[in-house]
Coordinates of C-alpha atoms in Angstrom, one line a residue:
M1 CA 104.4 75.7 153.0
T2 CA 105.5 76.1 149.1
K3 CA 108.9 77.4 149.0
P4 CA 109.5 80.7 146.9
R5 CA 110.5 80.7 143.2
Q6 CA 112.6 82.8 142.1
A7 CA 110.4 85.5 139.3
D8 CA 112.6 84.5 136.8
D9 CA 112.3 80.5 137.5
Y10 CA 108.4 81.4 135.9
N11 CA 110.3 82.4 132.0
A12 CA 113.2 80.1 132.7
P13 CA 114.1 79.1 128.6
L14 CA 113.3 76.5 126.9
V15 CA 117.2 76.2 125.4
D16 CA 119.7 78.4 126.5
R17 CA 123.9 76.5 125.1
G18 CA 125.2 79.9 125.5
G19 CA 127.8 78.8 127.6
R20 CA 131.8 78.6 126.3
S21 CA 131.6 75.6 123.9
G22 CA 135.6 75.1 123.7
T23 CA 136.4 75.2 127.4
V24 CA 136.2 71.1 127.1
L25 CA 138.1 70.7 124.2
R26 CA 141.5 72.7 126.2
I27 CA 141.2 70.8 128.9
L28 CA 141.2 67.4 127.0
L29 CA 144.6 69.2 124.7
L30 CA 145.5 69.7 128.6
A31 CA 145.2 66.6 129.1
L32 CA 147.0 65.1 126.5
V33 CA 150.3 67.7 127.0
L34 CA 150.0 66.4 130.7
I35 CA 149.8 62.2 129.3
A36 CA 152.7 63.5 125.9
A37 CA 154.9 65.0 128.2
A38 CA 154.8 62.1 130.6
G39 CA 155.1 59.0 128.4
G40 CA 158.2 60.9 126.9
F41 CA 159.4 61.2 130.6
V42 CA 158.9 57.3 130.4
V43 CA 160.5 56.8 127.6
F44 CA 163.5 59.3 127.8
K45 CA 164.1 58.9 131.5
R46 CA 167.1 56.4 131.3
S47 CA 169.0 58.6 128.6
L48 CA 168.8 61.8 130.5
D49 CA 171.3 62.7 133.1
N50 CA 170.1 63.6 136.9
E51 CA 170.4 67.3 135.9
V52 CA 168.6 67.8 133.4
V53 CA 165.5 66.1 134.8
L54 CA 166.6 67.7 138.1
G55 CA 165.8 70.8 136.8
G56 CA 162.8 69.7 134.2
L57 CA 161.6 68.7 137.8
G58 CA 162.2 72.1 139.9
V59 CA 160.7 74.1 136.5
L60 CA 157.5 72.1 136.7
A61 CA 156.8 72.8 140.4
M62 CA 157.9 76.3 139.7
V63 CA 155.1 76.0 137.5
G64 CA 152.8 74.4 139.3
I65 CA 153.3 76.3 142.4
F66 CA 152.0 79.3 140.2
F67 CA 148.8 77.6 138.6
L68 CA 148.3 76.9 141.9
V69 CA 147.9 80.4 143.7
S70 CA 146.9 81.3 140.7
S71 CA 143.5 80.1 140.7
V72 CA 143.5 80.8 144.0
I73 CA 143.1 85.1 143.8
G74 CA 141.4 84.0 140.4
F75 CA 143.9 84.9 138.0
I76 CA 143.7 81.3 136.6
E77 CA 139.6 79.1 136.6
V78 CA 140.3 75.2 135.6
M79 CA 136.6 76.3 134.1
P80 CA 135.2 79.7 133.4
Q81 CA 132.5 80.3 134.7
R82 CA 129.8 82.1 132.4
Q83 CA 130.4 85.8 132.6
S84 CA 126.4 87.1 132.0
D85 CA 124.1 89.8 133.4
S86 CA 121.2 88.6 135.2
L87 CA 119.2 91.9 134.6
A88 CA 119.8 91.2 130.5
R89 CA 118.9 87.6 131.3
S90 CA 116.2 88.5 133.1
F91 CA 114.8 90.6 130.7
L92 CA 115.6 88.1 128.5
N93 CA 113.9 85.5 129.1
S94 CA 111.1 87.4 129.8
H95 CA 110.5 89.1 127.3
P96 CA 106.9 89.3 125.3
D97 CA 108.9 88.7 121.6
G98 CA 109.4 85.0 121.1
T99 CA 113.0 84.9 120.7
L100 CA 115.2 82.6 118.9
I101 CA 119.2 82.4 119.0
T102 CA 121.2 80.9 116.7
D103 CA 124.8 80.5 114.6
D104 CA 126.0 80.6 111.5
K105 CA 124.7 76.7 110.5
G106 CA 121.2 76.9 112.1
R107 CA 121.7 75.5 115.0
I108 CA 119.9 76.8 118.8
I109 CA 121.9 78.4 120.8
Y110 CA 119.1 80.8 122.6
A111 CA 115.0 79.6 122.6
N112 CA 112.4 82.0 125.7
A113 CA 109.9 80.7 127.1
A114 CA 107.5 82.5 125.0
Y115 CA 108.4 81.8 121.7
G116 CA 108.0 77.8 122.8
A117 CA 104.5 79.5 124.0
L118 CA 103.9 80.8 120.5
T119 CA 105.0 77.6 118.3
G120 CA 103.7 75.3 120.6
A121 CA 107.3 74.0 121.9
R122 CA 107.1 72.4 126.0
K123 CA 110.2 71.0 126.1
A124 CA 113.7 71.7 124.4
T125 CA 112.8 67.7 122.1
E126 CA 110.7 70.0 120.7
V127 CA 111.6 73.6 119.5
Q128 CA 112.1 74.3 115.4
T129 CA 113.9 76.9 114.0
L130 CA 111.3 79.1 112.5
E131 CA 112.9 78.5 109.1
T132 CA 111.8 74.4 109.1
L133 CA 108.3 76.3 110.8
L134 CA 107.6 79.1 108.3
S135 CA 109.2 77.6 105.5
R136 CA 105.5 75.1 106.1
H137 CA 103.4 78.5 104.7
R138 CA 103.5 79.2 101.6
E139 CA 102.2 83.0 102.7
S140 CA 105.7 83.7 104.8
N141 CA 108.1 81.8 102.1
E142 CA 108.8 85.0 101.3
A143 CA 108.7 87.2 104.1
L144 CA 111.5 84.4 105.6
Y145 CA 113.4 84.5 102.2
R146 CA 114.1 88.1 102.8
L147 CA 115.0 88.4 105.9
V148 CA 117.9 85.3 105.7
N149 CA 119.6 87.4 102.4
G150 CA 119.1 90.4 104.6
L151 CA 121.3 88.8 107.0
R152 CA 123.1 87.4 104.8
E153 CA 124.4 90.6 104.0
G154 CA 124.9 92.3 107.4
K155 CA 121.4 93.7 107.3
E156 CA 118.5 93.4 110.1
G157 CA 115.1 94.2 108.5
S158 CA 112.2 93.2 109.7
E159 CA 108.9 91.6 108.0
E160 CA 104.5 91.0 108.9
F161 CA 103.7 88.0 107.0
R162 CA 98.9 87.0 107.8
L163 CA 98.9 83.1 107.8
L164 CA 95.9 81.0 107.4
R165 CA 96.2 78.9 110.6
A166 CA 98.7 79.8 114.0
V167 CA 102.1 79.0 113.8
G168 CA 101.8 76.9 116.9
P169 CA 99.9 73.5 116.5
G170 CA 98.6 73.7 120.3
S171 CA 97.1 77.6 119.9
N172 CA 93.4 77.5 120.7
N173 CA 93.0 80.4 118.3
S174 CA 92.1 79.5 115.7
G175 CA 91.7 81.1 111.9
A176 CA 93.9 83.9 110.9
H177 CA 96.5 85.1 112.3
W178 CA 99.6 88.2 111.6
Y179 CA 103.0 87.8 112.9
R180 CA 106.0 90.5 112.6
L181 CA 109.3 88.6 112.7
K182 CA 112.4 90.3 113.1
A183 CA 116.5 88.9 112.7
R184 CA 119.7 90.5 113.5
L185 CA 122.9 90.2 114.1
L186 CA 125.0 89.3 117.0
Q187 CA 129.1 89.9 117.3
Q188 CA 129.4 87.8 120.2
E189 CA 132.4 89.7 122.4
D190 CA 134.3 87.2 123.6
N191 CA 135.5 86.1 120.5
G192 CA 135.9 87.1 117.1
G193 CA 134.1 83.8 115.5
K194 CA 131.2 84.3 113.3
P195 CA 127.8 85.9 113.9
L196 CA 125.2 85.1 116.1
Q197 CA 121.5 85.4 114.1
I198 CA 118.6 86.7 116.6
W199 CA 114.9 86.3 115.5
Q200 CA 112.0 87.8 117.4
I201 CA 108.5 86.6 116.4
T202 CA 105.2 88.3 117.9
D203 CA 101.8 87.9 117.5
I204 CA 100.3 91.1 116.2
T205 CA 96.8 90.0 115.7
A206 CA 95.0 91.6 118.5
E207 CA 96.7 94.7 116.8
R208 CA 95.4 94.7 113.2
D209 CA 91.7 94.2 114.0
D210 CA 92.3 96.8 116.3
Q211 CA 93.3 98.6 113.0
E212 CA 90.7 97.1 110.8
R213 CA 88.4 97.4 113.6
F214 CA 89.4 101.8 112.8
F215 CA 90.2 102.0 108.9
K216 CA 86.3 100.5 109.7
E217 CA 85.4 103.0 111.8
L218 CA 86.6 105.8 110.2
Q219 CA 85.7 104.8 105.9
N220 CA 82.3 104.4 108.4
A221 CA 82.5 108.5 109.1
I222 CA 83.8 109.3 106.1
D223 CA 80.5 107.9 104.3
Y224 CA 78.9 109.9 106.6
L225 CA 80.4 112.6 105.7
D226 CA 80.2 112.4 102.5
H227 CA 76.5 111.6 102.2
A228 CA 75.5 114.4 104.9
P229 CA 72.7 115.9 103.8
A230 CA 74.2 118.6 103.5
G231 CA 77.3 120.0 101.5
F232 CA 80.9 120.5 102.8
F233 CA 84.0 121.0 101.3
S234 CA 87.8 122.3 103.2
A235 CA 89.9 124.5 101.6
G236 CA 93.8 125.6 102.0
R237 CA 95.6 128.6 101.8
K238 CA 95.1 129.4 98.8
G239 CA 91.7 129.0 98.4
E240 CA 92.0 125.0 96.5
I241 CA 89.9 122.2 97.3
F242 CA 91.2 119.8 98.7
Y243 CA 88.0 117.4 100.0
L244 CA 84.2 117.5 98.8
N245 CA 81.6 115.4 99.9
A246 CA 79.5 113.3 97.4
T247 CA 76.7 115.7 98.0
L248 CA 77.9 119.1 96.7
A249 CA 79.3 117.6 94.1
E250 CA 76.3 115.5 93.2
W251 CA 74.6 119.1 93.5
L252 CA 77.3 120.9 91.2
G253 CA 76.9 118.2 88.7
L254 CA 81.0 116.7 89.5
D255 CA 82.2 113.0 89.2
L256 CA 83.6 112.7 92.2
T257 CA 85.3 110.2 91.0
K258 CA 87.6 112.0 89.0
F259 CA 88.4 114.9 91.6
V260 CA 91.9 115.3 92.1
P261 CA 93.0 117.7 95.0
G262 CA 94.1 120.8 94.4
S263 CA 92.8 120.6 91.3
M264 CA 90.1 123.3 91.8
T265 CA 89.6 126.5 93.8
I266 CA 87.0 128.5 96.0
G267 CA 87.0 130.5 92.4
D268 CA 85.6 127.9 90.5
V269 CA 82.8 126.7 92.2
V270 CA 81.3 130.0 93.2
A271 CA 79.4 132.4 91.3
G272 CA 79.0 136.4 90.4
E273 CA 81.0 138.2 93.1
G274 CA 80.9 135.5 95.9
L275 CA 84.4 135.1 95.9
A276 CA 85.6 138.0 96.9
L277 CA 82.1 137.7 100.1
I278 CA 84.5 135.0 101.3
Q279 CA 87.6 136.3 100.7
S280 CA 86.6 139.1 102.9
V281 CA 86.2 137.3 105.0
Q282 CA 89.4 137.1 107.4
A283 CA 89.8 136.2 111.3
E284 CA 92.3 137.6 114.1
P285 CA 95.8 135.9 113.9
G286 CA 95.9 132.9 115.6
L287 CA 92.3 132.4 115.7
K288 CA 89.6 131.2 113.9
K289 CA 85.7 133.1 112.7
T290 CA 82.7 131.3 111.4
V291 CA 80.0 133.1 109.5
T292 CA 77.0 132.4 107.5
L293 CA 76.8 134.0 104.0
D294 CA 74.2 134.0 101.2
L295 CA 75.7 133.4 97.6
D296 CA 75.7 131.6 94.6
L297 CA 77.8 128.0 93.0
R298 CA 78.4 127.7 89.9
K299 CA 77.2 124.5 88.4
T300 CA 78.8 122.5 85.9
N301 CA 75.9 122.9 83.4
G302 CA 76.8 126.9 83.8
Q303 CA 73.6 127.4 85.8
S304 CA 73.7 128.5 89.7
L305 CA 73.2 127.2 92.7
P306 CA 72.0 128.8 95.4
V307 CA 73.2 127.7 98.7
Q308 CA 73.6 129.2 102.5
I309 CA 77.2 128.7 104.1
I310 CA 78.8 128.0 107.2
H311 CA 82.1 129.8 106.4
S312 CA 84.9 129.3 109.3
V313 CA 88.3 130.4 108.3
T314 CA 91.6 130.2 111.2
S315 CA 94.1 133.0 110.4
M316 CA 98.0 132.2 111.1
R317 CA 100.4 133.4 114.3
D318 CA 101.9 136.3 111.7
G319 CA 98.5 136.9 110.4
A320 CA 98.3 135.0 107.3
P321 CA 95.7 133.1 106.1
G322 CA 95.2 130.1 107.0
E323 CA 92.8 126.6 105.7
S324 CA 89.5 127.3 105.7
R325 CA 86.3 123.8 105.9
T326 CA 82.8 125.5 105.0
I327 CA 79.3 123.5 105.5
V328 CA 77.0 124.4 102.3
L329 CA 73.3 124.2 102.9
A330 CA 71.2 124.3 99.8
R331 CA 67.9 126.6 100.0
E332 CA 65.1 126.0 98.3
K333 CA 63.0 127.9 96.3
S334 CA 59.5 129.8 98.3
D335 CA 56.7 128.1 97.7
E336 CA 54.2 131.6 99.4
N337 CA 56.5 133.6 96.2
G338 CA 58.5 136.1 98.1
R339 CA 55.8 136.5 101.4
S340 CA 58.7 134.4 104.0
A341 CA 60.7 138.2 104.9
S342 CA 63.6 135.8 105.4
A343 CA 63.3 134.6 101.8
A344 CA 63.0 137.7 101.0
A345 CA 66.7 139.3 102.8
M346 CA 68.0 136.4 100.3
R347 CA 67.2 137.0 97.5
F348 CA 68.2 140.9 98.5
T349 CA 71.7 139.1 99.2
R350 CA 71.9 137.4 96.6
F351 CA 71.0 140.8 94.2
F352 CA 73.5 142.8 96.3
N353 CA 76.3 139.9 95.9
N354 CA 76.0 139.4 91.9
T355 CA 74.9 142.9 90.8
P356 CA 77.1 144.6 88.5
M357 CA 78.0 147.7 89.5
A358 CA 80.7 148.7 92.4
I359 CA 79.2 149.2 95.5
A360 CA 81.0 149.4 99.0
S361 CA 79.8 151.1 102.4
V362 CA 82.1 153.5 104.6
D363 CA 81.9 154.9 107.5
G364 CA 82.6 158.3 108.9
D365 CA 86.2 158.2 108.5
G366 CA 86.5 156.2 105.2
R367 CA 87.3 152.8 106.3
I368 CA 85.7 150.5 104.2

């Protein structure tokens, strides 16, 4: 039978030197002190009184007994065990981002399995720092330089850069790659030493591809709207035009490259009393209303353009006018010299809306 492995074994870090480096030094120092004490006793044993020798041995015996009892109850540890949180360590070992921890001198303290997979390292001796890996590429030098300077100032940072090829030499994916690099400091809790540097690198090529694909789809949608066979414009609460498509700009004779959102209003493009007709369209509070109107637009050369618009306006919850969106359909001149009833109705509507006389329709109670 195959012996089951723990889940954390599959994500074992390539490098993990997080133990207390001062333990061996302290043990060696204790050994030197004991050897010096024994040597001093041998050298000066003839010049010491028996009472002094017995007193010293008694003190050493008491210290020894205290040490043995303390080590049994756990008050003193000969070889201090690493106090680590298994949950946090498992999280770091299995983290999908490549994580590298170095000291202030650039020596590698920790590198998880994702870092090895990303950089192509398969064993501890093959793990290299990010400064070594990224300094080979001109595209990542500036990003790495900014992050290193930020760490020296005690600031964390994040950079994104594009490389012509993958960082890892053994990567199966060819072509350009995008990476996100993060850097921050980690203050050690067990001593007052210098903080460690945490580096996290992520391959975001797929994320960038999705963004570029979405941007292209958005550009295509805007292009379809710009070159639709109908005009379209969107206005704000005060009637300022924020967007109009290329079709409507061509009909009005506007240079779309010089158009600044908000620089024009509906009144600048509507001829006659068409603006009053548009402003009369009011939706109920919190609702939307769509109407069809026949009116004339004003071209830049002063000529009128007969159109039919589908005007949709929203209203705020307090009843204030909201944004509006309008589709503009050009009305061609009738080839049948006005024999069509619809053409006659449209001509009457244009004449009615542009007449110099004030006309209103009221009911029996005097309401318009």
